[in-house]
mmCIF file with all atom_site columns, C-alpha atoms in Angstrom:
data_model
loop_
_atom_site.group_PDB
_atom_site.id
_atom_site.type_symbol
_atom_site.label_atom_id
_atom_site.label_alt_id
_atom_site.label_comp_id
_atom_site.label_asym_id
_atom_site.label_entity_id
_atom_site.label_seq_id
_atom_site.pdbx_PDB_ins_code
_atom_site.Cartn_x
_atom_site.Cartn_y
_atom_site.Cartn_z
_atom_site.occupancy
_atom_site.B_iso_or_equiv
_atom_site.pdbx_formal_charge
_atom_site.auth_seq_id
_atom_site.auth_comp_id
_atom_site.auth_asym_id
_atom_site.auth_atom_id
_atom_site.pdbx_PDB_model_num
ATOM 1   C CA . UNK A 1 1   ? 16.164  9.385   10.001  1.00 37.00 ? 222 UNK A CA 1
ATOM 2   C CA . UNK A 1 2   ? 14.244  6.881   11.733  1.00 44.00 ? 223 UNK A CA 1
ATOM 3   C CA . UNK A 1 3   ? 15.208  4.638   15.537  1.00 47.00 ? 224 UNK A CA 1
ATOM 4   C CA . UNK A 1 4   ? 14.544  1.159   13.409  1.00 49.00 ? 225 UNK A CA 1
ATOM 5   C CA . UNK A 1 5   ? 12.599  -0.002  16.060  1.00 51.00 ? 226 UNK A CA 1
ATOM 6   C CA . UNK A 1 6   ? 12.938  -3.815  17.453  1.00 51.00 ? 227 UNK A CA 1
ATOM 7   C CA . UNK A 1 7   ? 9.783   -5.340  16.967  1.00 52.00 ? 228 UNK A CA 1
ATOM 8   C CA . UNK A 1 8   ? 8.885   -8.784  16.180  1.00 58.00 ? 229 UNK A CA 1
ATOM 9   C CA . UNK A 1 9   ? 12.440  -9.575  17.664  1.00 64.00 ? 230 UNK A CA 1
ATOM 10  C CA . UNK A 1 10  ? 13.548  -8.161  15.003  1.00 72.00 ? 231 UNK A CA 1
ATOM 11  C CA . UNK A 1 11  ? 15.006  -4.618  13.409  1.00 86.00 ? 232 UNK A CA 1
ATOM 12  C CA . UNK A 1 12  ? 12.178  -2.957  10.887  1.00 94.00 ? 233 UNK A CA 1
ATOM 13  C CA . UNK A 1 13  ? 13.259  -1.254  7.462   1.00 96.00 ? 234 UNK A CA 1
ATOM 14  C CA . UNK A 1 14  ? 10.808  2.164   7.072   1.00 96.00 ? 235 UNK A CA 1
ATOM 15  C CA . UNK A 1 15  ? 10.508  4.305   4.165   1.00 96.00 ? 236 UNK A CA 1
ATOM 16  C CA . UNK A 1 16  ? 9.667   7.560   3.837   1.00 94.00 ? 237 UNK A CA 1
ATOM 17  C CA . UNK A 1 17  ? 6.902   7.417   1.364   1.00 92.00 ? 238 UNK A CA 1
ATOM 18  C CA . UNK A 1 18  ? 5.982   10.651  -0.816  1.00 87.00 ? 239 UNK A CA 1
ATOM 19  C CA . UNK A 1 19  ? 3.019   9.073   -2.884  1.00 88.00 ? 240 UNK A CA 1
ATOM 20  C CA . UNK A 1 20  ? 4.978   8.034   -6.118  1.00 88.00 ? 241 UNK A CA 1
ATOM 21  C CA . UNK A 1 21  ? 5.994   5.292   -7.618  1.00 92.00 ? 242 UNK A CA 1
ATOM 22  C CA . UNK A 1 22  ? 9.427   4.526   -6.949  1.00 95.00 ? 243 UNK A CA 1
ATOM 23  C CA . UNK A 1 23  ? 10.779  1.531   -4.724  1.00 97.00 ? 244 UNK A CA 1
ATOM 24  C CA . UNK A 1 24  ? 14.047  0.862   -2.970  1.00 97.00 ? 245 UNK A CA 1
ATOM 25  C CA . UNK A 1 25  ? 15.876  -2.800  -3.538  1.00 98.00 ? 246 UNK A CA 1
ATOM 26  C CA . UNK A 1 26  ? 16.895  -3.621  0.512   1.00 97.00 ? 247 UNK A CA 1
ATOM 27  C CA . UNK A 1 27  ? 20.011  -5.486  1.662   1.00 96.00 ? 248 UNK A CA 1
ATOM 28  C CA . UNK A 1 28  ? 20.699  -4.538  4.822   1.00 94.00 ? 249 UNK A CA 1
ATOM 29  C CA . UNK A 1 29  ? 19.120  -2.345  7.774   1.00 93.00 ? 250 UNK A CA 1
ATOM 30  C CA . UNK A 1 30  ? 20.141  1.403   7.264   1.00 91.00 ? 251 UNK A CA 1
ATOM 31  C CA . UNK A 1 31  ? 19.519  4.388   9.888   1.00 89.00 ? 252 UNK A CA 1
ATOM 32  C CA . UNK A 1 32  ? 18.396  6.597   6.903   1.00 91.00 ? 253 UNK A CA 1
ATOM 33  C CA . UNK A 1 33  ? 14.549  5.610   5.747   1.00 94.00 ? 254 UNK A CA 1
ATOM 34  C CA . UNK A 1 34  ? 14.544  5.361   1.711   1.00 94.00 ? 255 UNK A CA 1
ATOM 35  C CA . UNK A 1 35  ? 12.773  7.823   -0.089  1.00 95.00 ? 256 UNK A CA 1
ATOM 36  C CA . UNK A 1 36  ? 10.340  5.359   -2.089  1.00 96.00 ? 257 UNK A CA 1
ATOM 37  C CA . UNK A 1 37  ? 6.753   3.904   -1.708  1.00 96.00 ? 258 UNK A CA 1
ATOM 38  C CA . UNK A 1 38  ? 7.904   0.028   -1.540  1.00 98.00 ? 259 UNK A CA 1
ATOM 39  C CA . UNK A 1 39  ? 10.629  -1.922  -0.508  1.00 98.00 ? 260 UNK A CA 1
ATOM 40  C CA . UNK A 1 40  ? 11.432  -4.540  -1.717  1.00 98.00 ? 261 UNK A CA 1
ATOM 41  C CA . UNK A 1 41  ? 14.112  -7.735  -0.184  1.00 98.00 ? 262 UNK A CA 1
ATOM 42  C CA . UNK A 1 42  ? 15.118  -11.038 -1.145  1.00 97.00 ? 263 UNK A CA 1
ATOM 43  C CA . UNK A 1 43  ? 17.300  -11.298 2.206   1.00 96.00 ? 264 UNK A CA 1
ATOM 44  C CA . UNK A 1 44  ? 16.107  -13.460 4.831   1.00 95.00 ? 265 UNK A CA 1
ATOM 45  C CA . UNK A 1 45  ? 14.627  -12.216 8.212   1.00 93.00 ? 266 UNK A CA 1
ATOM 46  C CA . UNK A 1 46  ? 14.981  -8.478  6.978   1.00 95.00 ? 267 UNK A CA 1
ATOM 47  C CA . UNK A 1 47  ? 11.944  -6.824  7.531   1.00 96.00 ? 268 UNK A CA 1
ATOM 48  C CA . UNK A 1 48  ? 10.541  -3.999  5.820   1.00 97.00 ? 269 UNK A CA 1
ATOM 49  C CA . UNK A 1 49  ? 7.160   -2.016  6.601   1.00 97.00 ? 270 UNK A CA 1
ATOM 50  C CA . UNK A 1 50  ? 4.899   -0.125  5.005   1.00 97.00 ? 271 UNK A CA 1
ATOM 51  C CA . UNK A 1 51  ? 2.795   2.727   6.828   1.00 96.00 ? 272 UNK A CA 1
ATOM 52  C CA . UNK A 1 52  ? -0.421  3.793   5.835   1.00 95.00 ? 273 UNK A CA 1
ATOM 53  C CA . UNK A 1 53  ? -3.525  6.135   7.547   1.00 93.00 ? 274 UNK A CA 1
ATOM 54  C CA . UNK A 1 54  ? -5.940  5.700   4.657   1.00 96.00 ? 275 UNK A CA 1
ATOM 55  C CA . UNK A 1 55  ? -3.777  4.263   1.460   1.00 96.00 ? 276 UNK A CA 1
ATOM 56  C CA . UNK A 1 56  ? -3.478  0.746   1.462   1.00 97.00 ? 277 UNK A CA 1
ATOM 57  C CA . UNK A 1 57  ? -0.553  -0.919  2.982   1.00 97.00 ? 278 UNK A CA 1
ATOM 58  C CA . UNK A 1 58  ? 0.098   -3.955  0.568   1.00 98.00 ? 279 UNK A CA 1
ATOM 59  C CA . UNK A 1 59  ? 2.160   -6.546  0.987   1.00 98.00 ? 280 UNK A CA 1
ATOM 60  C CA . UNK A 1 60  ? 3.241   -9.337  -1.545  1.00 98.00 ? 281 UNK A CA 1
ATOM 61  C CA . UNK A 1 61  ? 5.056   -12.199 -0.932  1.00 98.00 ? 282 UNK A CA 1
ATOM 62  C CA . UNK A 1 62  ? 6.605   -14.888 -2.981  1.00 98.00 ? 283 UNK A CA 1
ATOM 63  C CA . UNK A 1 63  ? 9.195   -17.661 -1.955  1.00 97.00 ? 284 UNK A CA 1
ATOM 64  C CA . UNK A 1 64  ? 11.743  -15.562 -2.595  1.00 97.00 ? 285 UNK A CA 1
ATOM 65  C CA . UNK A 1 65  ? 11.327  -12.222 -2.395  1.00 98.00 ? 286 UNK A CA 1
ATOM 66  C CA . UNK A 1 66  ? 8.470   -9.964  -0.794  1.00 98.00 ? 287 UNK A CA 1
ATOM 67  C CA . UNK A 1 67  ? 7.720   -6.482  -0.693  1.00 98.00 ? 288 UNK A CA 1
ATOM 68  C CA . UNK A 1 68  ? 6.149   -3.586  1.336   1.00 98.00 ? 289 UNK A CA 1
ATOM 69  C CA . UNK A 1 69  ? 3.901   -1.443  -0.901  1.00 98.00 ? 290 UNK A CA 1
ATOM 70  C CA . UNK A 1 70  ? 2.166   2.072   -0.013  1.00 97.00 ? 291 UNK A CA 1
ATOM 71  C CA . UNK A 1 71  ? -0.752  2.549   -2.592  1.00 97.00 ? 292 UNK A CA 1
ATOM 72  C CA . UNK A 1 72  ? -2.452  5.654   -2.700  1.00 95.00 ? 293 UNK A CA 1
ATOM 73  C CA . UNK A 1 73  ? -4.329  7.172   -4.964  1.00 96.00 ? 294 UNK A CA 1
ATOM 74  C CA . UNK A 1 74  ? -1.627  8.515   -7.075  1.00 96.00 ? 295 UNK A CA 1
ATOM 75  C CA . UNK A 1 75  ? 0.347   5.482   -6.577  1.00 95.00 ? 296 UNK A CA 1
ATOM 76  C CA . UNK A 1 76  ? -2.105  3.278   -8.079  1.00 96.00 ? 297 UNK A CA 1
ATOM 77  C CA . UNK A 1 77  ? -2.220  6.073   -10.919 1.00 97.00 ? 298 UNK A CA 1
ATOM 78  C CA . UNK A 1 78  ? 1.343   5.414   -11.119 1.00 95.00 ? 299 UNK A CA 1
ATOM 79  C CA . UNK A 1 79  ? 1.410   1.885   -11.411 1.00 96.00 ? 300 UNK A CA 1
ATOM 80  C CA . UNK A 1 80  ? 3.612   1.280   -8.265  1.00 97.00 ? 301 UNK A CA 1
ATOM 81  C CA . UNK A 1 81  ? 2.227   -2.062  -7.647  1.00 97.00 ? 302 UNK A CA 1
ATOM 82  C CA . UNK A 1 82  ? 2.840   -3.652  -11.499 1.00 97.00 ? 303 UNK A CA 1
ATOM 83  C CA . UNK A 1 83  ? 6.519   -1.944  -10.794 1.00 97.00 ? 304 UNK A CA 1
ATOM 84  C CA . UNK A 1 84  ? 7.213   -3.894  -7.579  1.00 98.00 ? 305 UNK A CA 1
ATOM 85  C CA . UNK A 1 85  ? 5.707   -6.860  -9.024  1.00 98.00 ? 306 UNK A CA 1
ATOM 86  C CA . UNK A 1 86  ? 7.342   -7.136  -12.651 1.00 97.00 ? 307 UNK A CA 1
ATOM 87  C CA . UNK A 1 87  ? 10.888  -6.117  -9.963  1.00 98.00 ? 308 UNK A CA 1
ATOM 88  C CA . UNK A 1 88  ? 10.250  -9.438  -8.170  1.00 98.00 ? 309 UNK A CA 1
ATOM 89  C CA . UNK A 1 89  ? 9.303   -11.242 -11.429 1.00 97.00 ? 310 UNK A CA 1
ATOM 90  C CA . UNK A 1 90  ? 12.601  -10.147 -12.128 1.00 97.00 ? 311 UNK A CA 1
ATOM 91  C CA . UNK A 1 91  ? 14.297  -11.028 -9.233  1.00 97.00 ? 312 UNK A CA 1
ATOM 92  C CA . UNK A 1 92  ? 12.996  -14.785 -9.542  1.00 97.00 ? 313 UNK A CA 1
ATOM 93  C CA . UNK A 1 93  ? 9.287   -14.602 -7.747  1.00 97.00 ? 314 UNK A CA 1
ATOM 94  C CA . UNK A 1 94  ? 7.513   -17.471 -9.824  1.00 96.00 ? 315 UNK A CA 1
ATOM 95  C CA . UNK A 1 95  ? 4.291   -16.655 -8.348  1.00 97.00 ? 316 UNK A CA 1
ATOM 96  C CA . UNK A 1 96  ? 3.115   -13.812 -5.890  1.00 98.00 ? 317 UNK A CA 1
ATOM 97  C CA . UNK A 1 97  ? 0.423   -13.307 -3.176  1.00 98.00 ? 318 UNK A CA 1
ATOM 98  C CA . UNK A 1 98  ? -0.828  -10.075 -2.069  1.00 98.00 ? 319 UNK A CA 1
ATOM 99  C CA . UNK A 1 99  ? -1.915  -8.929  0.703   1.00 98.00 ? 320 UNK A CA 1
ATOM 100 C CA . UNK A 1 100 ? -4.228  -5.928  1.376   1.00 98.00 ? 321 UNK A CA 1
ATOM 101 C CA . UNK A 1 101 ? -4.667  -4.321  4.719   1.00 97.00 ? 322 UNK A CA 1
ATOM 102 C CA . UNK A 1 102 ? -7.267  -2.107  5.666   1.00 97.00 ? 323 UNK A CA 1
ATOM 103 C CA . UNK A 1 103 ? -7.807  0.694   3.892   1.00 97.00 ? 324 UNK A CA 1
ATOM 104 C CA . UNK A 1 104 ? -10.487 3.474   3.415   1.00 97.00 ? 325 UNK A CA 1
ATOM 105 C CA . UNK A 1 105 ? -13.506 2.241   1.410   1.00 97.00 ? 326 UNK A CA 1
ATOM 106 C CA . UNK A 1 106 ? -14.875 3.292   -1.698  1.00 97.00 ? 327 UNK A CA 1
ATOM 107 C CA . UNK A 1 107 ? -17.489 4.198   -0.210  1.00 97.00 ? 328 UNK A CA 1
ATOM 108 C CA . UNK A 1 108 ? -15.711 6.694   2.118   1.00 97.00 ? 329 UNK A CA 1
ATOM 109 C CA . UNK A 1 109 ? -13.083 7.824   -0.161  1.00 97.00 ? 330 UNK A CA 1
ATOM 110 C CA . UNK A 1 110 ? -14.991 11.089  -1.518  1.00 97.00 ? 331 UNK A CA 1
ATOM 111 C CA . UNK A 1 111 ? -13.091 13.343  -4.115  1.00 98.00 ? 332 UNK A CA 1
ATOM 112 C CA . UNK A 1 112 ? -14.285 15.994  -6.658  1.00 98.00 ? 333 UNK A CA 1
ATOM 113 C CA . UNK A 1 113 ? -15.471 14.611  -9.718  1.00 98.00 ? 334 UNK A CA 1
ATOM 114 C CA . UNK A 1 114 ? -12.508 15.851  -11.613 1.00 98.00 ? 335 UNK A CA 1
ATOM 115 C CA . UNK A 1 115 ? -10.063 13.851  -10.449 1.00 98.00 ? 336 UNK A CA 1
ATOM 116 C CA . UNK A 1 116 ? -12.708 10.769  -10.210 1.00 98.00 ? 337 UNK A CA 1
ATOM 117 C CA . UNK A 1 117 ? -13.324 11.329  -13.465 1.00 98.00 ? 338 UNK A CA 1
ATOM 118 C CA . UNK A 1 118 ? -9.045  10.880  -14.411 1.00 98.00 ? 339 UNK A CA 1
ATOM 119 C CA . UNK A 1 119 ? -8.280  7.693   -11.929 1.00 98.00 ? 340 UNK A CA 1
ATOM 120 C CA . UNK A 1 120 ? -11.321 6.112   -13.500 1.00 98.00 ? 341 UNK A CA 1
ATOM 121 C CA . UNK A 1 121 ? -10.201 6.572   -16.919 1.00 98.00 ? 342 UNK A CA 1
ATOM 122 C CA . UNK A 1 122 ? -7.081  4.727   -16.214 1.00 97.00 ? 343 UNK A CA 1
ATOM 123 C CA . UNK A 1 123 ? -8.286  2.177   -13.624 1.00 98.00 ? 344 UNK A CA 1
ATOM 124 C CA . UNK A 1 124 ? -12.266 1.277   -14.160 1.00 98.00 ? 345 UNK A CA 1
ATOM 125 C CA . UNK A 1 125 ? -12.608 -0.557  -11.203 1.00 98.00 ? 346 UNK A CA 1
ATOM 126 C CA . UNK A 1 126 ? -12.175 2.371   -8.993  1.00 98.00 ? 347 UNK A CA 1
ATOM 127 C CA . UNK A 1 127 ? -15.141 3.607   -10.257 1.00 98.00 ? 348 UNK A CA 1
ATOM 128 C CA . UNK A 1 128 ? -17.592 4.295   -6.566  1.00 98.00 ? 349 UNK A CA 1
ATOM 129 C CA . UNK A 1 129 ? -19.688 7.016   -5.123  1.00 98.00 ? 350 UNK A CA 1
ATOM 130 C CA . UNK A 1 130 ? -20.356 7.473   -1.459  1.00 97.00 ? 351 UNK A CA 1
ATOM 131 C CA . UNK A 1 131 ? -23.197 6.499   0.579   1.00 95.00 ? 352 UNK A CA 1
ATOM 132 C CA . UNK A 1 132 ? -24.846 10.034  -0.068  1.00 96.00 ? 353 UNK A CA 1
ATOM 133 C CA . UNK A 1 133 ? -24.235 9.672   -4.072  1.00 97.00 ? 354 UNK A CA 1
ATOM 134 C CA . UNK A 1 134 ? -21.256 11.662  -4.413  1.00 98.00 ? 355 UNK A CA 1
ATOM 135 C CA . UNK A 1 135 ? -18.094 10.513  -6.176  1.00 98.00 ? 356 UNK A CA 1
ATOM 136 C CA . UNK A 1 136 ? -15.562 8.640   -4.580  1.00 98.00 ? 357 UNK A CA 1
ATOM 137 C CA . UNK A 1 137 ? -12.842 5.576   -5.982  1.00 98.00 ? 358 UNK A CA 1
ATOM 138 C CA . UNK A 1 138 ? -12.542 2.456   -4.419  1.00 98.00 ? 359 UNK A CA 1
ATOM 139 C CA . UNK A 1 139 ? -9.033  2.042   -4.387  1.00 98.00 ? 360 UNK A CA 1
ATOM 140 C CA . UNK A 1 140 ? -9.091  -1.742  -2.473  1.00 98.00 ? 361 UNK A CA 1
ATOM 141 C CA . UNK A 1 141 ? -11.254 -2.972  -5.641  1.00 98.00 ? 362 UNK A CA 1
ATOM 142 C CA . UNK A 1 142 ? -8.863  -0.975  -8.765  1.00 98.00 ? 363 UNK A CA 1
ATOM 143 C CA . UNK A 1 143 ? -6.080  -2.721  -6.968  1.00 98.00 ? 364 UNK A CA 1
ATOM 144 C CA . UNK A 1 144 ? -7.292  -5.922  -7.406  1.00 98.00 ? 365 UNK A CA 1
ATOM 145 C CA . UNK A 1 145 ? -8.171  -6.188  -10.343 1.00 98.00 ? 366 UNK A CA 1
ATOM 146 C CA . UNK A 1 146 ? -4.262  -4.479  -11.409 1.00 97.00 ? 367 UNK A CA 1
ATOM 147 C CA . UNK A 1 147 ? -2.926  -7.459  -8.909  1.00 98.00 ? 368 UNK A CA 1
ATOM 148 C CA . UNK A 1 148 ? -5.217  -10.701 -11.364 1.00 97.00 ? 369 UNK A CA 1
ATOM 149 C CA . UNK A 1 149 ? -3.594  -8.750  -14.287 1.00 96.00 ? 370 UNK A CA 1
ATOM 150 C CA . UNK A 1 150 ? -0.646  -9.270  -12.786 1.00 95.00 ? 371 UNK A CA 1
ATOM 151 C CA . UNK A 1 151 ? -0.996  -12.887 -11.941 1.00 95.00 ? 372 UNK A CA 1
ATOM 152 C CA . UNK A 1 152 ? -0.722  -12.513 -8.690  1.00 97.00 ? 373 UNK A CA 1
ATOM 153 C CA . UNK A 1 153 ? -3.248  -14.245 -5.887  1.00 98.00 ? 374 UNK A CA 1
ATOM 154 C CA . UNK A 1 154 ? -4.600  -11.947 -3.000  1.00 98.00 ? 375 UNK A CA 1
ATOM 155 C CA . UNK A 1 155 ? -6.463  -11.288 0.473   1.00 97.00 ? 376 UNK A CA 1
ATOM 156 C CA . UNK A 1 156 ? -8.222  -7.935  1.367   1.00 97.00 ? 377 UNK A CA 1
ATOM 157 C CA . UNK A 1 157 ? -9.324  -7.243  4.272   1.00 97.00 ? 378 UNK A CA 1
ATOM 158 C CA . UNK A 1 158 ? -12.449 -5.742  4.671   1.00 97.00 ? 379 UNK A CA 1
ATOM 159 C CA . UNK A 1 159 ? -11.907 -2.904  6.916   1.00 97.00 ? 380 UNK A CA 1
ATOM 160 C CA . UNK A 1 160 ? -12.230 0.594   6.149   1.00 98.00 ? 381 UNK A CA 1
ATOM 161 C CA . UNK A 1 161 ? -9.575  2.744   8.469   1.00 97.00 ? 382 UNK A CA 1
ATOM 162 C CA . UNK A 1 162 ? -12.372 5.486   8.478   1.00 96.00 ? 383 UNK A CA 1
ATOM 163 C CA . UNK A 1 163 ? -15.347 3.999   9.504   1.00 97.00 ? 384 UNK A CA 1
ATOM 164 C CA . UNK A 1 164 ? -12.954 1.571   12.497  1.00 95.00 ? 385 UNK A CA 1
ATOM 165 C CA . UNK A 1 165 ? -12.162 3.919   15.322  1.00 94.00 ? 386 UNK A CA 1
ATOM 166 C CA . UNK A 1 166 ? -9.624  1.001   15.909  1.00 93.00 ? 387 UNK A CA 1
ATOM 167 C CA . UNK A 1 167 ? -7.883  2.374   12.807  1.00 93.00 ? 388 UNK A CA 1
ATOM 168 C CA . UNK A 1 168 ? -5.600  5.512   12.372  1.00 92.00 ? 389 UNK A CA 1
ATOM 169 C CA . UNK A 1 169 ? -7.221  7.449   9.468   1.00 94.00 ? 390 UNK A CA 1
ATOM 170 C CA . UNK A 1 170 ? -6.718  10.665  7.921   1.00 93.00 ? 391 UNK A CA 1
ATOM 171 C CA . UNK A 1 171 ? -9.311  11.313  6.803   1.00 91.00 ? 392 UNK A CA 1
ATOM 172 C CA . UNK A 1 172 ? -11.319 10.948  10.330  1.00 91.00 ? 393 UNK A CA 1
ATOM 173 C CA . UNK A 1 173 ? -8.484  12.754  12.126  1.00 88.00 ? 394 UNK A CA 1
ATOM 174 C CA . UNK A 1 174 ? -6.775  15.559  10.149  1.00 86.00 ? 395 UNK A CA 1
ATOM 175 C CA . UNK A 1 175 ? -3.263  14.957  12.188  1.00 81.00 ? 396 UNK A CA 1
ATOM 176 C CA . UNK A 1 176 ? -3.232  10.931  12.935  1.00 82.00 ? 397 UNK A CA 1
ATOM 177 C CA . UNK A 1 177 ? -1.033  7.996   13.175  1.00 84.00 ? 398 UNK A CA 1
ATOM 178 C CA . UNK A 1 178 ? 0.150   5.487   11.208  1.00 91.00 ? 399 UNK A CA 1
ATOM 179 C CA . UNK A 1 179 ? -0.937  1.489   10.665  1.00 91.00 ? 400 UNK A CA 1
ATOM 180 C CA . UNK A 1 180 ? 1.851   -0.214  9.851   1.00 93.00 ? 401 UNK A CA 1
ATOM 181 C CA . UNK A 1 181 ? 1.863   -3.614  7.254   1.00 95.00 ? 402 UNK A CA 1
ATOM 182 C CA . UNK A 1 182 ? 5.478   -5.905  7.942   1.00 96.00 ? 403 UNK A CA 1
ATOM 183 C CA . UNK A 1 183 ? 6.268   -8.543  6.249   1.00 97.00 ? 404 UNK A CA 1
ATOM 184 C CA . UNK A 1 184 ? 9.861   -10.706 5.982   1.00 96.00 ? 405 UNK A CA 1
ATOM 185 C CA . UNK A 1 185 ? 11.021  -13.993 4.492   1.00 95.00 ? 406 UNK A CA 1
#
């Protein structure tokens, strides 16, 4: 359970994100956080958020509807993001721009060769190895190219939460905080 906090002048939906791929339809502001990693509303001025310490904290908006989107590594596995999007297809979207916040980089992002080896298999374009030549997965760049396949447009921003001390990061911290991506119609 969660204070939704004013911000914005406004009251913020939260999730409570586990790193899967299921998302929560929003109405209404409710005490109890979701268990899902996006929300998704077509209700104007409701806000929901997204946080994020190293995942990306994506956010897509049409005319319409929009979502909040937490995309880790296993939720890219998962397909998350072509969930929420083919949801607000559904839910009348006609077209759909994404927007990703910072994010660790690929070159950064570090993992045994294993599981390299399995994201890679299902999303090429996370295909990376670090600055010293070890592997790693660009998540920022797999995501895009799933968002084009989707149709929709997009802005990423550049900045790796690792490398910015200006950033919360997990991966730089052990115990951190959390950036936090809003967005509302």
């Amino acid at each position: 359970m969660r204070d939704n906090r004013l911000a914005l002048g406004r009251s913020i939906q939260f999730m409570n994100q586990s790193h899967g791929d299921s998302f929560t339809i929003v109405d209404v502001i409710s005490d109890i956080d979701p268990e899902a990693d996006a929300l998704i509303t077509e209700v104007v001025g409701l806000a929901i958020a997204v946080l994020t310490a190293d995942c990306i904290p994506l956010l897509l908006a049409s005319s319409t509807v929009v979502a909040a989107v937490h995309v880790g590594r296993k939720g890219l596995v998962n397909g998350i993001t072509s969930k929420v999007i083919q949801q607000m297809y559904t839910m009348g979207a006609t077209t759909i721009h994404a927007q990703l916040g910072p994010s660790i980089c690929g070159a950064c992002y570090e993992v045994p060769q294993e599981m390299a080896d399995a994201v890679v298999a299902l999303h090429p374009n996370a295909h990376a190895f670090t600055r010293q030549a070890t592997p790693s997965l660009d998540l920022p760049r797999a995501l895009i190219a799933n968002l084009k396949a989707e149709g929709a447009t997009y802005e990423a921003s550049p900045i790796c939460t690792l490398e910015d001390l200006d950033y919360f990061s997990f991966r730089r911290e052990g115990v951190t905080g959390r950036n936090a991506g809003i967005i509302w119609l």
